[in-house]
PDB file of C-alpha atoms in Angstrom:
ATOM      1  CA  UNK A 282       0.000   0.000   0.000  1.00  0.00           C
ATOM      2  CA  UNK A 283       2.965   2.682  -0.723  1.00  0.00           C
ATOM      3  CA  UNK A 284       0.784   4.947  -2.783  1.00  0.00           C
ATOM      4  CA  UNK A 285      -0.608   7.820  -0.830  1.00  0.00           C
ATOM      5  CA  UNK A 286      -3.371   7.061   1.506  1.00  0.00           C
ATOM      6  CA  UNK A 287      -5.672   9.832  -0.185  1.00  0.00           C
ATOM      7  CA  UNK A 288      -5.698   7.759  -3.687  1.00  0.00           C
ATOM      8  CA  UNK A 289      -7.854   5.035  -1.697  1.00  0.00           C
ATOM      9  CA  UNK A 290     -11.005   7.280  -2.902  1.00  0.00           C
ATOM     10  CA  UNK A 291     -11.623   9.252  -5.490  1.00  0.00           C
ATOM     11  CA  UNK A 292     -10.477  12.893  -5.745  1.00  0.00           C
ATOM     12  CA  UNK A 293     -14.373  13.904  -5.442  1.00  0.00           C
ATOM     13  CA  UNK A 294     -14.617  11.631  -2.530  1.00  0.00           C
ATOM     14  CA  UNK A 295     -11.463  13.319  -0.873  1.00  0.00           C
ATOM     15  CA  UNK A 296     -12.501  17.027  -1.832  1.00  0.00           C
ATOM     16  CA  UNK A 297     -16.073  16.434  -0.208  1.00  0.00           C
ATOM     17  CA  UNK A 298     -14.706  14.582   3.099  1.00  0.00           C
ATOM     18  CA  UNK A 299     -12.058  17.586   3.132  1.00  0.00           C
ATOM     19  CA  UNK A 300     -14.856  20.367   2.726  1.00  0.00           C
ATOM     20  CA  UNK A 301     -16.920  18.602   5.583  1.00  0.00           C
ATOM     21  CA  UNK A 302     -13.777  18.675   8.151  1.00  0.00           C
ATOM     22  CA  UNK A 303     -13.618  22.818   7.198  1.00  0.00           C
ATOM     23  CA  UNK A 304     -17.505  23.160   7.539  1.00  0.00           C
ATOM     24  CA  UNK A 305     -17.298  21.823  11.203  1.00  0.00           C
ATOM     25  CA  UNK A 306     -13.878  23.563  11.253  1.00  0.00           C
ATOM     26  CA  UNK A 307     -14.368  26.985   9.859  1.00  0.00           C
ATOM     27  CA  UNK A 308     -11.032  28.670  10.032  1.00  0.00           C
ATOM     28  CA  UNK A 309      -9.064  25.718   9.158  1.00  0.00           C
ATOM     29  CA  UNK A 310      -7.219  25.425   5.931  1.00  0.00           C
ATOM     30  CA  UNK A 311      -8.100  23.548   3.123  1.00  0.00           C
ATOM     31  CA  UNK A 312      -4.221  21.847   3.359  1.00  0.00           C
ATOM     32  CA  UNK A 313      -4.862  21.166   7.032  1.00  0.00           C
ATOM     33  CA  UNK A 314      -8.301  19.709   6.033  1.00  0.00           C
ATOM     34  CA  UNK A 315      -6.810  17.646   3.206  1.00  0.00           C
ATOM     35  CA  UNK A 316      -3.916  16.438   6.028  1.00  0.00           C
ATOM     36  CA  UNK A 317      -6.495  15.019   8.604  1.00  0.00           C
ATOM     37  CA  UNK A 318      -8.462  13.665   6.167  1.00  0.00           C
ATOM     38  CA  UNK A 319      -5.222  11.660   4.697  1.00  0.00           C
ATOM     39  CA  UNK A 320      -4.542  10.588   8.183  1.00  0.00           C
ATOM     40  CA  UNK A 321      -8.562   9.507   8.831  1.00  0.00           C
ATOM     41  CA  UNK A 322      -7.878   7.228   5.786  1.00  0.00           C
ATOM     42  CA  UNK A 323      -4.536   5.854   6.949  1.00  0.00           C
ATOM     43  CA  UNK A 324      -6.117   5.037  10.186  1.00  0.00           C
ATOM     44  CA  UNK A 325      -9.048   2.990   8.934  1.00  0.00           C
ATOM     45  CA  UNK A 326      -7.123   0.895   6.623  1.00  0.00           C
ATOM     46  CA  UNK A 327      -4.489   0.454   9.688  1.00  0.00           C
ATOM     47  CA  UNK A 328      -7.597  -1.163  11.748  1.00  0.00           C
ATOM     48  CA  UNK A 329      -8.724  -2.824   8.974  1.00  0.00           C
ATOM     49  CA  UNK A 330      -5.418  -4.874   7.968  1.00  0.00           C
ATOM     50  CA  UNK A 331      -5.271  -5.188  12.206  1.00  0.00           C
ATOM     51  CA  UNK A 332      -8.241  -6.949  13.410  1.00  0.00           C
ATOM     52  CA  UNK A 333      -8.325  -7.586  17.165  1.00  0.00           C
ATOM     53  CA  UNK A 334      -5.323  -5.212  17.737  1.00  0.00           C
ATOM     54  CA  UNK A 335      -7.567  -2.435  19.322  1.00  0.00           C
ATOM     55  CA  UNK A 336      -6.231   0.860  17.375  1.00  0.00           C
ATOM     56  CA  UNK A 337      -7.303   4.426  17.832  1.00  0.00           C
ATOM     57  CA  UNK A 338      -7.031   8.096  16.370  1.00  0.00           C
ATOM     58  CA  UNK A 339      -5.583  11.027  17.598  1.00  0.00           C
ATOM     59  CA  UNK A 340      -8.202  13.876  18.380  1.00  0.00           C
ATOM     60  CA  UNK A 341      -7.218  15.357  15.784  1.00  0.00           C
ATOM     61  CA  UNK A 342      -7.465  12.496  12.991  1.00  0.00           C
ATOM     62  CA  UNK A 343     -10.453  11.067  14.377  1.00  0.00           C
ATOM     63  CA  UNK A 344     -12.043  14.603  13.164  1.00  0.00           C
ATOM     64  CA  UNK A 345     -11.253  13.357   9.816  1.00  0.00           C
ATOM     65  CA  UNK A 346     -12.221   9.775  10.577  1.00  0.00           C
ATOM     66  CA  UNK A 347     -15.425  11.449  11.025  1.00  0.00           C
ATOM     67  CA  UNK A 348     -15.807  12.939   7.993  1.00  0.00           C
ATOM     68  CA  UNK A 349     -15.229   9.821   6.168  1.00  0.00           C
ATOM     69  CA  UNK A 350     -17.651   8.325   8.446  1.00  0.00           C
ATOM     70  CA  UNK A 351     -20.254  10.674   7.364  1.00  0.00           C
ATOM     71  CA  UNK A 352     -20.144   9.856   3.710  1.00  0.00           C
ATOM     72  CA  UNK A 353     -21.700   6.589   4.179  1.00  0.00           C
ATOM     73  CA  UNK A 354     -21.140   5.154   0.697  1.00  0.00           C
ATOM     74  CA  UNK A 355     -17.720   6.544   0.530  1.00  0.00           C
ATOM     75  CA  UNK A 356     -16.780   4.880   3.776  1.00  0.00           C
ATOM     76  CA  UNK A 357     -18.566   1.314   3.758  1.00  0.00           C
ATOM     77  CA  UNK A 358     -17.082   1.107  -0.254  1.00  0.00           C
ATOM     78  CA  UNK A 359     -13.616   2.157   1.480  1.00  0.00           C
ATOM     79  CA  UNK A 360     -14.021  -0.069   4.265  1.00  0.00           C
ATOM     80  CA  UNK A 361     -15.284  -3.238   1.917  1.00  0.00           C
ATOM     81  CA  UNK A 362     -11.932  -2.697  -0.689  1.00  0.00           C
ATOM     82  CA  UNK A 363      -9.362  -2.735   2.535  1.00  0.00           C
ATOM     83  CA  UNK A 364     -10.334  -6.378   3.608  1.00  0.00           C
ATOM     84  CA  UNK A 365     -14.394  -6.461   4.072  1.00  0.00           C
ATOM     85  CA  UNK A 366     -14.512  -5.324   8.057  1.00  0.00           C
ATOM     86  CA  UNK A 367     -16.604  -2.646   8.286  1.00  0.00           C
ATOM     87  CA  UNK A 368     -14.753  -0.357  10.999  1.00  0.00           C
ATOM     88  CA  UNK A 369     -17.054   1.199  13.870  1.00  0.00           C
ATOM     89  CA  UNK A 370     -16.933   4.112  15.716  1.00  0.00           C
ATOM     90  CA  UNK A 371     -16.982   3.889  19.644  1.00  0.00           C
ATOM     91  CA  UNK A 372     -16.950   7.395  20.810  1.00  0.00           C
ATOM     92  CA  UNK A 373     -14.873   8.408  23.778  1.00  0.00           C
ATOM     93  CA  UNK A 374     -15.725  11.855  25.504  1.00  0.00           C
ATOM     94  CA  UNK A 375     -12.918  11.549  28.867  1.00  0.00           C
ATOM     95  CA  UNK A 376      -9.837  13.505  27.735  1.00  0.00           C
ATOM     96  CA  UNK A 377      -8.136  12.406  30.532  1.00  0.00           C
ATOM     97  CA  UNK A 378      -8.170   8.422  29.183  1.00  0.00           C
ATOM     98  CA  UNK A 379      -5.306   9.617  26.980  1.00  0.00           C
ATOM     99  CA  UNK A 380      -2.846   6.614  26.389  1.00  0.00           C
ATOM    100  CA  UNK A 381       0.055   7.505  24.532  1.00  0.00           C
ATOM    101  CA  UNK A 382       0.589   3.504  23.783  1.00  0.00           C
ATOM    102  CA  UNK A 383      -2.723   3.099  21.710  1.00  0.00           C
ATOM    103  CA  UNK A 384      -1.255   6.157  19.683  1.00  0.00           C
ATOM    104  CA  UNK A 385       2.299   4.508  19.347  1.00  0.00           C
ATOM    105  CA  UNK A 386       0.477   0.800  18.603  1.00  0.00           C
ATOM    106  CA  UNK A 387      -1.376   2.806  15.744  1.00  0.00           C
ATOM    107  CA  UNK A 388       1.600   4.606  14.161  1.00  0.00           C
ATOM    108  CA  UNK A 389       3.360   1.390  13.647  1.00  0.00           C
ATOM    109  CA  UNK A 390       0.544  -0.420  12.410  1.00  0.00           C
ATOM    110  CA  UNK A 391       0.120   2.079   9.599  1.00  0.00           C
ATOM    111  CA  UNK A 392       3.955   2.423   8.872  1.00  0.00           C
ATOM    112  CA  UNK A 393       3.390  -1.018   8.459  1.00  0.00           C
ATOM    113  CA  UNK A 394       1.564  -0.161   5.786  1.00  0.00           C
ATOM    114  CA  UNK A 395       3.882   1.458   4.134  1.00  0.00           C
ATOM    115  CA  UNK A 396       3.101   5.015   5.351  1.00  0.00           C
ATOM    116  CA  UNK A 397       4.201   7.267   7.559  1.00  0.00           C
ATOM    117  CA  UNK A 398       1.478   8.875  10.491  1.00  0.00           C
ATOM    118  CA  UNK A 399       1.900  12.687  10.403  1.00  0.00           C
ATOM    119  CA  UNK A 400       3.792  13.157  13.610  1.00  0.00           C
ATOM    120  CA  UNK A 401       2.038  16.534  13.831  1.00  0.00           C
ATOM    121  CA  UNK A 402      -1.694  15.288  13.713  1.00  0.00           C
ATOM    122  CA  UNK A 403      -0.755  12.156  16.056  1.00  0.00           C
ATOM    123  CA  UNK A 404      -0.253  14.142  19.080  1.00  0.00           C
ATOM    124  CA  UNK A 405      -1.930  14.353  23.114  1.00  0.00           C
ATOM    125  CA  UNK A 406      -5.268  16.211  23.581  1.00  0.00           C
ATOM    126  CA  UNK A 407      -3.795  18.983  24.804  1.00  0.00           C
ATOM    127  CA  UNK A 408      -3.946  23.139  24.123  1.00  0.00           C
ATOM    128  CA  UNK A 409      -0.672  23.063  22.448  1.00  0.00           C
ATOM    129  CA  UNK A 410      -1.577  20.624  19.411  1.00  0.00           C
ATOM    130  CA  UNK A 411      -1.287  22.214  15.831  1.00  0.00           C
ATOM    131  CA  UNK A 412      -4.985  22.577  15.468  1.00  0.00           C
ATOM    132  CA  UNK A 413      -7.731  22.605  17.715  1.00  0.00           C
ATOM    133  CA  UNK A 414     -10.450  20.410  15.696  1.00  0.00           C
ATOM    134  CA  UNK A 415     -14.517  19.827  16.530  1.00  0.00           C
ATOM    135  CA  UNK A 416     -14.167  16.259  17.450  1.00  0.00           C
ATOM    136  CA  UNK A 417     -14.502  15.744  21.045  1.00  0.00           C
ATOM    137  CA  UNK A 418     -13.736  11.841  21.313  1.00  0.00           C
ATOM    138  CA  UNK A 419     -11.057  11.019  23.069  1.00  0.00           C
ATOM    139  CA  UNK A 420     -10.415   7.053  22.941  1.00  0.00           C
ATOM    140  CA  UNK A 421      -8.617   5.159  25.547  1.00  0.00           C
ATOM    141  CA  UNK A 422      -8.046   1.628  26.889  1.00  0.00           C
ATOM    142  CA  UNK A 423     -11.968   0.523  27.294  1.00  0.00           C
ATOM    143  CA  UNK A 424     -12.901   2.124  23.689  1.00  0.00           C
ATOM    144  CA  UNK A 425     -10.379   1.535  21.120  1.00  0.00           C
ATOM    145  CA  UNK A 426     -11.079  -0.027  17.576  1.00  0.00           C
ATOM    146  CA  UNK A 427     -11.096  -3.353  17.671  1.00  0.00           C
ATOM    147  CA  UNK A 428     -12.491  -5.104  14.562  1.00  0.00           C
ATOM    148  CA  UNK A 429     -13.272  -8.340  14.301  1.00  0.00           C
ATOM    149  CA  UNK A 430     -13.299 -10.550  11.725  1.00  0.00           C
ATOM    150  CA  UNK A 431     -15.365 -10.932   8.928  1.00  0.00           C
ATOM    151  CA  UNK A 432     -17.070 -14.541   9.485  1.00  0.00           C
ATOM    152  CA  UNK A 433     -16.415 -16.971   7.004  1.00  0.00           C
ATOM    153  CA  UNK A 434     -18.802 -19.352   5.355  1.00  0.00           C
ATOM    154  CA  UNK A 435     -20.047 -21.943   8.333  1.00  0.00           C
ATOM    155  CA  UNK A 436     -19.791 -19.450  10.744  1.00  0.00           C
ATOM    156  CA  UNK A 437     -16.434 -19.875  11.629  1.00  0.00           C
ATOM    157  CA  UNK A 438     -14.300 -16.448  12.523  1.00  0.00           C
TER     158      UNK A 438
END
């Protein structure tokens, strides 16, 4: 998967999930838009080549995670081409449940990938991150991704 991230959906796909992380956004740039939405996409394909690793976003990414999320066709199609598991969302409102390991577990799975996670976007939920974004979730130990299998023919996972 070395291409960029971004090429997983169309250019129209990728201009309207961009243009709905600036409508909840309003002063953010379209570059920082496009950047988070990039890293939304990098993050659901890493959970959906991990199953039963239990991944999560940054604050920041998971802003774009919900963009993607919010283009419904967009995002099962996406989800259906990167291995069939549909990947949920399990919101997480505590900031405080930050755990820098679920961040680190989630970086290497998508360099795994081939890519790299934007070290700027990746970042604690804190004042001093490079954007401040709508997305409130913050996930920790009791609600990261986990994704389980898609069950094969006879029931068996």
């Amino acid at each position: 998967m070395p291409a960029l991230a971004r090429m997983l959906i169309s250019d129209e796909q990728f201009a309207s999930c961009r243009n709905t992380v600036m409508d909840a956004n309003p002063a953010m740039s379209e570059e920082m838009a496009g950047r988070i939405v990039e890293e939304g996409i990098k993050f659901v394909a890493a959970c959906s080549r991990n199953p039963g690793v239990g991944l999560a976003p940054s604050r920041i990414v998971d802003e774009g995670w919900h963009a993607l999320i919010l283009h419904t066709a967009v995002y099962a199609d996406l989800c259906q081409r990167l291995g069939g598991a549909f990947v949920h969302h399990f919101p997480g409102y505590d900031p405080t449940n930050y755990d820098p390991p679920i961040l680190d577990r989630t970086r290497e799975k998508i360099t795994e990938l081939g890519w790299e996670a934007d070290p700027q976007l990746w970042g604690p939920p804190t004042g001093e991150t490079l954007v401040a974004v709508a997305a409130k979730c913050q996930h920790s130990p009791d609600c990261t991704i986990v994704i389980t299998p898609k069950p094969k023919p006879g029931g068996v996972v």
